[in-house]
Amino acid sequence: VGISYQISKWNGLSWASQADLGSQNLYGISLFNETLGFAVGDQGKIAKWNGSSIWYEYQDTGNQNFKDVKIFNSTLAFAIGDSGKIFKWNGSNTRWYEFQDLGNQDLKSIKMFNNTFGFIVGGPSGSAYRWNGTRWGSEQINGAFTLTDVDIFNETLAFATSDNDKI
């Protein structure tokens, strides 16, 4: 994933350019399996992997600047970005749609553990949001710093990094 809508693929030995989809930057990519994946980036661009050799522009959601995407299974995926809006995809034949608006938050990273537990981080002052299976709710992390990434091992162990040398 990278600058100017480029996607590169690892073939087991080296990286090679896989797709050139235009001039928008891509920032996040997630694969569910060998036949389903999404990449997201500037200006609301969402690219989809067709499972053989082609990435193609699947949807243009408008003026969103997506930063990350996560596919949990074949019927659940989320894309997040700098507008605080969360977009959802719920199946192979449907389009992405605006699912929830968290306000003017610069969302940075999303991880899912299962279909009822996940985290999104970003925004000011340690903002984190937890997925409960139906919606994203606020979870405050103490400190005046911006969270930059999150990872989940299980429902009782997760870590978030920040722009202030904190974990």
C-alpha positions as protocol buffer text, in pm:
chain_id: "A"
residue {
  index: 1
  type: VAL
  ca { x: 0 y: 0 z: 0 }
}
residue {
  index: 2
  type: GLY
  ca { x: 139 y: 342 z: -69 }
}
residue {
  index: 3
  type: ILE
  ca { x: 167 y: 667 z: -253 }
}
residue {
  index: 4
  type: SER
  ca { x: -21 y: 722 z: -580 }
}
residue {
  index: 5
  type: TYR
  ca { x: -264 y: 432 z: -535 }
}
residue {
  index: 6
  type: GLN
  ca { x: 9 y: 166 z: -571 }
}
residue {
  index: 7
  type: ILE
  ca { x: -29 y: -182 z: -423 }
}
residue {
  index: 8
  type: SER
  ca { x: 266 y: -421 z: -402 }
}
residue {
  index: 9
  type: LYS
  ca { x: 252 y: -797 z: -354 }
}
residue {
  index: 10
  type: TRP
  ca { x: 493 y: -1035 z: -181 }
}
residue {
  index: 11
  type: ASN
  ca { x: 541 y: -1352 z: -389 }
}
residue {
  index: 12
  type: GLY
  ca { x: 743 y: -1547 z: -135 }
}
residue {
  index: 13
  type: LEU
  ca { x: 1077 y: -1413 z: -254 }
}
residue {
  index: 14
  type: SER
  ca { x: 1035 y: -1043 z: -325 }
}
residue {
  index: 15
  type: TRP
  ca { x: 793 y: -750 z: -351 }
}
residue {
  index: 16
  type: ALA
  ca { x: 651 y: -654 z: -691 }
}
residue {
  index: 17
  type: SER
  ca { x: 413 y: -381 z: -803 }
}
residue {
  index: 18
  type: GLN
  ca { x: 66 y: -532 z: -819 }
}
residue {
  index: 19
  type: ALA
  ca { x: -166 y: -246 z: -907 }
}
residue {
  index: 20
  type: ASP
  ca { x: -160 y: 118 z: -1010 }
}
residue {
  index: 21
  type: LEU
  ca { x: -509 y: 252 z: -948 }
}
residue {
  index: 22
  type: GLY
  ca { x: -456 y: 624 z: -995 }
}
residue {
  index: 23
  type: SER
  ca { x: -320 y: 917 z: -800 }
}
residue {
  index: 24
  type: GLN
  ca { x: -466 y: 887 z: -447 }
}
residue {
  index: 25
  type: ASN
  ca { x: -255 y: 764 z: -153 }
}
residue {
  index: 26
  type: LEU
  ca { x: -343 y: 436 z: 19 }
}
residue {
  index: 27
  type: TYR
  ca { x: -283 y: 394 z: 393 }
}
residue {
  index: 28
  type: GLY
  ca { x: -452 y: 74 z: 508 }
}
residue {
  index: 29
  type: ILE
  ca { x: -494 y: -280 z: 379 }
}
residue {
  index: 30
  type: SER
  ca { x: -661 y: -591 z: 519 }
}
residue {
  index: 31
  type: LEU
  ca { x: -706 y: -941 z: 380 }
}
residue {
  index: 32
  type: PHE
  ca { x: -964 y: -1187 z: 505 }
}
residue {
  index: 33
  type: ASN
  ca { x: -844 y: -1475 z: 291 }
}
residue {
  index: 34
  type: GLU
  ca { x: -679 y: -1532 z: -47 }
}
residue {
  index: 35
  type: THR
  ca { x: -990 y: -1413 z: -233 }
}
residue {
  index: 36
  type: LEU
  ca { x: -1109 y: -1111 z: -33 }
}
residue {
  index: 37
  type: GLY
  ca { x: -926 y: -796 z: 68 }
}
residue {
  index: 38
  type: PHE
  ca { x: -966 y: -418 z: 83 }
}
residue {
  index: 39
  type: ALA
  ca { x: -725 y: -125 z: 68 }
}
residue {
  index: 40
  type: VAL
  ca { x: -828 y: 230 z: 169 }
}
residue {
  index: 41
  type: GLY
  ca { x: -690 y: 580 z: 132 }
}
residue {
  index: 42
  type: ASP
  ca { x: -742 y: 944 z: 45 }
}
residue {
  index: 43
  type: GLN
  ca { x: -1059 y: 1091 z: -102 }
}
residue {
  index: 44
  type: GLY
  ca { x: -1275 y: 798 z: 6 }
}
residue {
  index: 45
  type: LYS
  ca { x: -1112 y: 543 z: -222 }
}
residue {
  index: 46
  type: ILE
  ca { x: -1170 y: 176 z: -143 }
}
residue {
  index: 47
  type: ALA
  ca { x: -999 y: -86 z: -358 }
}
residue {
  index: 48
  type: LYS
  ca { x: -1094 y: -454 z: -356 }
}
residue {
  index: 49
  type: TRP
  ca { x: -888 y: -767 z: -422 }
}
residue {
  index: 50
  type: ASN
  ca { x: -1065 y: -1008 z: -657 }
}
residue {
  index: 51
  type: GLY
  ca { x: -871 y: -1313 z: -545 }
}
residue {
  index: 52
  type: SER
  ca { x: -673 y: -1373 z: -861 }
}
residue {
  index: 53
  type: SER
  ca { x: -447 y: -1098 z: -984 }
}
residue {
  index: 54
  type: ILE
  ca { x: -645 y: -776 z: -987 }
}
residue {
  index: 55
  type: TRP
  ca { x: -707 y: -496 z: -739 }
}
residue {
  index: 56
  type: TYR
  ca { x: -977 y: -259 z: -861 }
}
residue {
  index: 57
  type: GLU
  ca { x: -1150 y: 53 z: -730 }
}
residue {
  index: 58
  type: TYR
  ca { x: -1452 y: -91 z: -558 }
}
residue {
  index: 59
  type: GLN
  ca { x: -1611 y: 225 z: -423 }
}
residue {
  index: 60
  type: ASP
  ca { x: -1559 y: 598 z: -388 }
}
residue {
  index: 61
  type: THR
  ca { x: -1722 y: 712 z: -64 }
}
residue {
  index: 62
  type: GLY
  ca { x: -1654 y: 1080 z: -124 }
}
residue {
  index: 63
  type: ASN
  ca { x: -1439 y: 1311 z: 80 }
}
residue {
  index: 64
  type: GLN
  ca { x: -1322 y: 1067 z: 350 }
}
residue {
  index: 65
  type: ASN
  ca { x: -948 y: 1021 z: 410 }
}
residue {
  index: 66
  type: PHE
  ca { x: -930 y: 662 z: 527 }
}
residue {
  index: 67
  type: LYS
  ca { x: -628 y: 560 z: 739 }
}
residue {
  index: 68
  type: ASP
  ca { x: -702 y: 195 z: 820 }
}
residue {
  index: 69
  type: VAL
  ca { x: -933 y: -95 z: 736 }
}
residue {
  index: 70
  type: LYS
  ca { x: -1000 y: -430 z: 902 }
}
residue {
  index: 71
  type: ILE
  ca { x: -1191 y: -730 z: 768 }
}
residue {
  index: 72
  type: PHE
  ca { x: -1302 y: -968 z: 1040 }
}
residue {
  index: 73
  type: ASN
  ca { x: -1492 y: -1216 z: 824 }
}
residue {
  index: 74
  type: SER
  ca { x: -1675 y: -1236 z: 491 }
}
residue {
  index: 75
  type: THR
  ca { x: -1961 y: -1023 z: 626 }
}
residue {
  index: 76
  type: LEU
  ca { x: -1793 y: -772 z: 859 }
}
residue {
  index: 77
  type: ALA
  ca { x: -1535 y: -502 z: 784 }
}
residue {
  index: 78
  type: PHE
  ca { x: -1473 y: -145 z: 900 }
}
residue {
  index: 79
  type: ALA
  ca { x: -1281 y: 149 z: 752 }
}
residue {
  index: 80
  type: ILE
  ca { x: -1175 y: 452 z: 957 }
}
residue {
  index: 81
  type: GLY
  ca { x: -1010 y: 787 z: 892 }
}
residue {
  index: 82
  type: ASP
  ca { x: -947 y: 1146 z: 984 }
}
residue {
  index: 83
  type: SER
  ca { x: -1313 y: 1258 z: 984 }
}
residue {
  index: 84
  type: GLY
  ca { x: -1424 y: 1043 z: 1278 }
}
residue {
  index: 85
  type: LYS
  ca { x: -1665 y: 852 z: 1056 }
}
residue {
  index: 86
  type: ILE
  ca { x: -1668 y: 473 z: 1060 }
}
residue {
  index: 87
  type: PHE
  ca { x: -1768 y: 296 z: 743 }
}
residue {
  index: 88
  type: LYS
  ca { x: -1897 y: -61 z: 744 }
}
residue {
  index: 89
  type: TRP
  ca { x: -1912 y: -340 z: 487 }
}
residue {
  index: 90
  type: ASN
  ca { x: -2145 y: -630 z: 561 }
}
residue {
  index: 91
  type: GLY
  ca { x: -2120 y: -876 z: 277 }
}
residue {
  index: 92
  type: SER
  ca { x: -1975 y: -960 z: -58 }
}
residue {
  index: 93
  type: ASN
  ca { x: -2251 y: -801 z: -267 }
}
residue {
  index: 94
  type: THR
  ca { x: -2308 y: -483 z: -67 }
}
residue {
  index: 95
  type: ARG
  ca { x: -2146 y: -141 z: -67 }
}
residue {
  index: 96
  type: TRP
  ca { x: -1960 y: 31 z: 214 }
}
residue {
  index: 97
  type: TYR
  ca { x: -2180 y: 274 z: 407 }
}
residue {
  index: 98
  type: GLU
  ca { x: -2134 y: 529 z: 685 }
}
residue {
  index: 99
  type: PHE
  ca { x: -2212 y: 334 z: 999 }
}
residue {
  index: 100
  type: GLN
  ca { x: -2123 y: 566 z: 1288 }
}
residue {
  index: 101
  type: ASP
  ca { x: -1992 y: 920 z: 1332 }
}
residue {
  index: 102
  type: LEU
  ca { x: -1763 y: 976 z: 1632 }
}
residue {
  index: 103
  type: GLY
  ca { x: -1732 y: 1347 z: 1567 }
}
residue {
  index: 104
  type: ASN
  ca { x: -1424 y: 1525 z: 1445 }
}
residue {
  index: 105
  type: GLN
  ca { x: -1172 y: 1256 z: 1547 }
}
residue {
  index: 106
  type: ASP
  ca { x: -853 y: 1167 z: 1360 }
}
residue {
  index: 107
  type: LEU
  ca { x: -888 y: 789 z: 1383 }
}
residue {
  index: 108
  type: LYS
  ca { x: -559 y: 604 z: 1328 }
}
residue {
  index: 109
  type: SER
  ca { x: -590 y: 228 z: 1376 }
}
residue {
  index: 110
  type: ILE
  ca { x: -850 y: -49 z: 1406 }
}
residue {
  index: 111
  type: LYS
  ca { x: -815 y: -408 z: 1523 }
}
residue {
  index: 112
  type: MET
  ca { x: -1081 y: -676 z: 1571 }
}
residue {
  index: 113
  type: PHE
  ca { x: -1051 y: -979 z: 1801 }
}
residue {
  index: 114
  type: ASN
  ca { x: -1390 y: -1129 z: 1719 }
}
residue {
  index: 115
  type: ASN
  ca { x: -1728 y: -1012 z: 1590 }
}
residue {
  index: 116
  type: THR
  ca { x: -1815 y: -856 z: 1929 }
}
residue {
  index: 117
  type: PHE
  ca { x: -1478 y: -718 z: 2044 }
}
residue {
  index: 118
  type: GLY
  ca { x: -1244 y: -471 z: 1878 }
}
residue {
  index: 119
  type: PHE
  ca { x: -1077 y: -133 z: 1926 }
}
residue {
  index: 120
  type: ILE
  ca { x: -1029 y: 187 z: 1728 }
}
residue {
  index: 121
  type: VAL
  ca { x: -775 y: 445 z: 1848 }
}
residue {
  index: 122
  type: GLY
  ca { x: -694 y: 802 z: 1751 }
}
residue {
  index: 123
  type: GLY
  ca { x: -816 y: 1149 z: 1824 }
}
residue {
  index: 124
  type: PRO
  ca { x: -704 y: 1370 z: 2113 }
}
residue {
  index: 125
  type: SER
  ca { x: -633 y: 1278 z: 2476 }
}
residue {
  index: 126
  type: GLY
  ca { x: -613 y: 900 z: 2459 }
}
residue {
  index: 127
  type: SER
  ca { x: -935 y: 837 z: 2270 }
}
residue {
  index: 128
  type: ALA
  ca { x: -1023 y: 471 z: 2216 }
}
residue {
  index: 129
  type: TYR
  ca { x: -1348 y: 310 z: 2103 }
}
residue {
  index: 130
  type: ARG
  ca { x: -1461 y: -47 z: 2173 }
}
residue {
  index: 131
  type: TRP
  ca { x: -1682 y: -258 z: 1945 }
}
residue {
  index: 132
  type: ASN
  ca { x: -1953 y: -452 z: 2134 }
}
residue {
  index: 133
  type: GLY
  ca { x: -2111 y: -625 z: 1837 }
}
residue {
  index: 134
  type: THR
  ca { x: -2359 y: -348 z: 1756 }
}
residue {
  index: 135
  type: ARG
  ca { x: -2180 y: -13 z: 1799 }
}
residue {
  index: 136
  type: TRP
  ca { x: -1849 y: 159 z: 1887 }
}
residue {
  index: 137
  type: GLY
  ca { x: -1848 y: 306 z: 2240 }
}
residue {
  index: 138
  type: SER
  ca { x: -1596 y: 543 z: 2399 }
}
residue {
  index: 139
  type: GLU
  ca { x: -1323 y: 402 z: 2623 }
}
residue {
  index: 140
  type: GLN
  ca { x: -1098 y: 668 z: 2778 }
}
residue {
  index: 141
  type: ILE
  ca { x: -730 y: 593 z: 2827 }
}
residue {
  index: 142
  type: ASN
  ca { x: -572 y: 825 z: 3085 }
}
residue {
  index: 143
  type: GLY
  ca { x: -324 y: 1076 z: 2948 }
}
residue {
  index: 144
  type: ALA
  ca { x: -302 y: 1378 z: 2721 }
}
residue {
  index: 145
  type: PHE
  ca { x: -161 y: 1205 z: 2414 }
}
residue {
  index: 146
  type: THR
  ca { x: -278 y: 1079 z: 2077 }
}
residue {
  index: 147
  type: LEU
  ca { x: -307 y: 703 z: 2036 }
}
residue {
  index: 148
  type: THR
  ca { x: -148 y: 586 z: 1712 }
}
residue {
  index: 149
  type: ASP
  ca { x: -193 y: 207 z: 1696 }
}
residue {
  index: 150
  type: VAL
  ca { x: -362 y: -79 z: 1877 }
}
residue {
  index: 151
  type: ASP
  ca { x: -330 y: -457 z: 1885 }
}
residue {
  index: 152
  type: ILE
  ca { x: -536 y: -722 z: 2061 }
}
residue {
  index: 153
  type: PHE
  ca { x: -422 y: -1061 z: 2188 }
}
residue {
  index: 154
  type: ASN
  ca { x: -749 y: -1158 z: 2356 }
}
residue {
  index: 155
  type: GLU
  ca { x: -1042 y: -996 z: 2539 }
}
residue {
  index: 156
  type: THR
  ca { x: -827 y: -924 z: 2845 }
}
residue {
  index: 157
  type: LEU
  ca { x: -499 y: -819 z: 2679 }
}
residue {
  index: 158
  type: ALA
  ca { x: -462 y: -533 z: 2432 }
}
residue {
  index: 159
  type: PHE
  ca { x: -200 y: -261 z: 2385 }
}
residue {
  index: 160
  type: ALA
  ca { x: -212 y: 89 z: 2234 }
}
residue {
  index: 161
  type: THR
  ca { x: 82 y: 306 z: 2134 }
}
residue {
  index: 162
  type: SER
  ca { x: 93 y: 684 z: 2140 }
}
residue {
  index: 163
  type: ASP
  ca { x: 275 y: 980 z: 1994 }
}
residue {
  index: 164
  type: ASN
  ca { x: 427 y: 1050 z: 2336 }
}
residue {
  index: 165
  type: ASP
  ca { x: 659 y: 745 z: 2367 }
}
residue {
  index: 166
  type: LYS
  ca { x: 398 y: 560 z: 2572 }
}
residue {
  index: 167
  type: ILE
  ca { x: 250 y: 210 z: 2548 }
}
